[in-house]
Tab-separated table of C-alpha atoms in Angstrom:
chain	number	residue	atom	x	y	z
A	1	MET	CA	22.347	-16.862	-46.812
A	2	THR	CA	20.747	-20.242	-45.858
A	3	VAL	CA	21.657	-23.476	-47.994
A	4	LYS	CA	18.312	-25.638	-48.171
A	5	THR	CA	19.358	-29.435	-49.118
A	6	THR	CA	17.495	-31.403	-51.666
A	7	GLU	CA	15.826	-33.371	-48.881
A	8	THR	CA	14.185	-30.451	-47.464
A	9	VAL	CA	13.215	-28.815	-50.739
A	10	ARG	CA	11.721	-32.239	-51.795
A	11	TRP	CA	9.015	-32.357	-48.890
A	12	ARG	CA	7.817	-28.821	-50.223
A	13	THR	CA	6.982	-29.611	-53.733
A	14	GLU	CA	3.598	-30.168	-54.732
A	15	ALA	CA	4.224	-33.463	-56.616
A	16	GLU	CA	5.815	-35.045	-53.330
A	17	ARG	CA	2.678	-33.873	-51.153
A	18	ARG	CA	0.202	-35.497	-54.455
A	19	ILE	CA	2.057	-38.658	-54.048
A	20	TYR	CA	1.991	-38.826	-50.325
A	21	SER	CA	-1.700	-37.946	-49.931
A	22	SER	CA	-2.691	-40.488	-52.426
A	23	LYS	CA	-0.629	-43.389	-50.723
A	24	LEU	CA	-1.689	-42.056	-47.061
A	25	LEU	CA	-5.441	-42.254	-48.379
A	26	GLU	CA	-5.078	-45.734	-49.690
A	27	ALA	CA	-3.340	-46.925	-46.668
A	28	LEU	CA	-5.921	-45.244	-44.597
A	29	ARG	CA	-8.678	-46.957	-46.702
A	30	ARG	CA	-7.064	-50.327	-45.955
A	31	SER	CA	-6.727	-50.070	-42.521
A	32	SER	CA	-10.362	-48.700	-42.043
A	33	ARG	CA	-11.604	-51.995	-43.292
A	34	THR	CA	-10.814	-53.626	-39.929
A	35	PRO	CA	-12.956	-52.680	-37.120
A	36	SER	CA	-11.112	-51.573	-33.819
A	37	HIS	CA	-11.445	-49.630	-30.640
A	38	PRO	CA	-11.822	-45.919	-31.198
A	39	GLY	CA	-8.710	-44.922	-29.049
A	40	LYS	CA	-6.879	-47.627	-30.750
A	41	ARG	CA	-7.983	-46.305	-34.006
A	42	THR	CA	-6.487	-42.940	-33.347
A	43	ARG	CA	-3.009	-44.413	-32.866
A	44	GLU	CA	-3.391	-46.542	-35.964
A	45	VAL	CA	-4.173	-43.440	-38.111
A	46	ARG	CA	-0.933	-42.035	-36.749
A	47	GLU	CA	1.248	-44.998	-37.204
A	48	THR	CA	-0.089	-45.560	-40.693
A	49	ALA	CA	0.604	-41.777	-41.617
A	50	ASP	CA	3.934	-42.277	-40.041
A	51	ARG	CA	4.777	-45.270	-41.875
A	52	VAL	CA	3.691	-43.907	-45.283
A	53	LEU	CA	5.909	-40.700	-44.757
A	54	ALA	CA	8.843	-43.224	-44.330
A	55	VAL	CA	7.871	-45.064	-47.254
A	56	ALA	CA	7.702	-41.830	-49.166
A	57	ALA	CA	11.345	-41.108	-47.855
A	58	ARG	CA	12.246	-44.328	-49.464
A	59	GLY	CA	14.599	-45.084	-46.793
A	60	ARG	CA	17.077	-42.438	-47.713
A	61	THR	CA	17.025	-40.682	-44.008
A	62	ARG	CA	17.829	-42.284	-40.593
A	63	TRP	CA	14.639	-41.417	-39.320
A	64	SER	CA	12.347	-43.214	-42.160
A	65	ARG	CA	14.573	-46.250	-41.762
A	66	ALA	CA	13.855	-46.310	-37.882
A	67	ILE	CA	10.116	-46.050	-38.386
A	68	LEU	CA	10.253	-48.778	-40.924
A	69	ALA	CA	12.653	-51.065	-38.724
A	70	LYS	CA	10.189	-50.234	-35.668
A	71	ARG	CA	7.328	-51.801	-37.350
A	72	ALA	CA	9.160	-54.772	-38.429
A	73	ARG	CA	10.356	-55.201	-34.888
A	74	LEU	CA	6.699	-54.992	-33.470
A	75	LEU	CA	5.750	-57.686	-35.761
A	76	ARG	CA	8.427	-59.909	-34.371
A	77	VAL	CA	7.672	-59.141	-30.718
A	78	ARG	CA	4.067	-60.092	-30.989
A	79	LYS	CA	5.121	-63.504	-32.393
A	80	VAL	CA	7.395	-64.183	-29.544
A	81	LYS	CA	6.465	-62.191	-26.289
A	82	LYS	CA	9.886	-61.671	-24.577
A	83	GLN	CA	9.466	-60.935	-20.649
A	84	LYS	CA	11.425	-57.692	-19.615
A	85	SER	CA	14.295	-57.976	-16.819
A	86	SER	CA	13.076	-56.263	-13.680
A	87	GLY	CA	16.663	-55.044	-13.156
A	88	ASP	CA	16.830	-51.586	-11.403
A	89	LEU	CA	17.019	-48.706	-13.743
A	90	ARG	CA	17.839	-45.976	-11.297
A	91	LEU	CA	21.040	-44.114	-11.889
A	92	PRO	CA	23.950	-44.506	-9.421
A	93	GLU	CA	24.001	-41.414	-6.973
A	94	ARG	CA	27.488	-40.352	-8.604
A	95	GLU	CA	25.561	-39.915	-12.117
A	96	ARG	CA	22.820	-38.304	-10.908
A	97	ARG	CA	24.338	-35.232	-9.586
A	98	TRP	CA	26.426	-34.639	-12.824
A	99	LYS	CA	24.643	-32.091	-14.602
A	100	LEU	CA	24.908	-31.597	-18.489
A	101	PRO	CA	25.307	-28.100	-20.037
A	102	GLU	CA	21.955	-26.726	-21.437
A	103	VAL	CA	22.801	-27.177	-25.146
A	104	GLU	CA	23.691	-30.742	-24.452
A	105	LYS	CA	20.365	-31.159	-22.764
A	106	LYS	CA	18.611	-29.823	-25.278
A	107	VAL	CA	20.553	-31.962	-27.966
A	108	LYS	CA	19.773	-35.100	-26.189
A	109	VAL	CA	16.184	-34.336	-26.218
A	110	LEU	CA	16.344	-33.611	-29.823
A	111	SER	CA	17.908	-36.906	-30.520
A	112	ARG	CA	15.040	-38.604	-28.816
A	113	LEU	CA	12.265	-36.847	-30.465
A	114	VAL	CA	14.020	-37.648	-34.369
A	115	PRO	CA	13.603	-41.598	-34.598
A	116	GLY	CA	16.848	-43.541	-35.259
A	117	CYS	CA	18.859	-40.548	-34.052
A	118	ARG	CA	19.910	-41.322	-30.545
A	119	LYS	CA	23.575	-42.169	-31.291
A	120	VAL	CA	24.343	-39.735	-34.066
A	121	SER	CA	26.957	-36.772	-34.375
A	122	PHE	CA	25.603	-33.277	-33.693
A	123	VAL	CA	25.839	-32.333	-37.506
A	124	ASN	CA	24.052	-35.596	-38.459
A	125	LEU	CA	21.149	-34.750	-35.990
A	126	LEU	CA	20.726	-31.310	-37.271
A	127	GLU	CA	20.192	-32.556	-40.883
A	128	GLU	CA	17.707	-35.590	-39.927
A	129	ALA	CA	16.269	-33.288	-37.796
A	130	SER	CA	15.407	-30.604	-40.402
A	131	ASP	CA	14.415	-33.096	-42.732
A	132	TYR	CA	12.007	-34.750	-40.582
A	133	ILE	CA	10.593	-31.670	-39.200
A	134	ALA	CA	9.867	-30.708	-43.326
A	135	ALA	CA	8.001	-34.171	-43.843
A	136	LEU	CA	6.164	-33.362	-40.660
A	137	GLU	CA	5.094	-30.072	-41.967
A	138	MET	CA	4.025	-31.783	-45.370
A	139	GLN	CA	2.254	-34.688	-43.284
A	140	ILE	CA	0.252	-31.817	-41.491
A	141	LYS	CA	-0.809	-30.189	-44.419
A	142	VAL	CA	-1.729	-33.337	-46.468
A	143	MET	CA	-3.686	-34.647	-43.514
A	144	ALA	CA	-5.566	-31.316	-42.970
A	145	THR	CA	-6.442	-31.168	-46.487
A	146	LEU	CA	-7.656	-34.745	-46.338
A	147	SER	CA	-9.713	-34.051	-43.160
A	148	GLU	CA	-11.389	-31.069	-44.935
A	149	ILE	CA	-12.392	-32.995	-48.123
A	150	LEU	CA	-13.627	-35.816	-45.867
A	151	THR	CA	-15.417	-33.392	-43.704
A	152	ALA	CA	-17.358	-31.761	-46.883
A	153	THR	CA	-17.901	-35.016	-48.693
A	154	GLY	CA	-19.388	-36.805	-45.144
A	155	GLY	CA	-16.536	-39.240	-45.127
A	156	GLU	CA	-17.211	-40.363	-48.484
A	157	VAL	CA	-14.160	-40.166	-51.278
A	158	LYS	CA	-14.914	-41.932	-54.409
A	159	ARG	CA	-11.880	-43.106	-56.389
A	160	CYS	CA	-11.101	-41.060	-59.564
A	161	ARG	CA	-10.681	-42.789	-62.937
A	162	GLY	CA	-7.549	-41.212	-63.759
A	163	ASN	CA	-5.984	-42.642	-60.381
């Protein structure tokens, strides 16, 4: 028997999808008003979608707080550009030879994939990863639906009176 947490179920509800899609569409409208390079535009759309997803999570998860904090850090770094130190980042010979067991390697990779989860326990990592995956699945469905709508309407989506 599998147990679903309320966070995982939350991302699967129709109401949550509608809320996310309306917030995403509004955020994309705002960001499309500023002209940018096509390659940069792709990154802007991805970052906007992630930020809106983090806002929809309301900061209840570590990954959503990490995404929102990253945005705040980027804004501060742009104001004050710091120079990186050019230290040697290679591991000492002794540490390079030491091998992690396969499961630990995979846990380490997973912890790097889920924002804000590099230094959490295994149990917390699994909980965060399951919620993050469910949120990303919902994001994919919403973006695919918006893409179909925009393609069918020629890129114009009129605002409904009810919204």
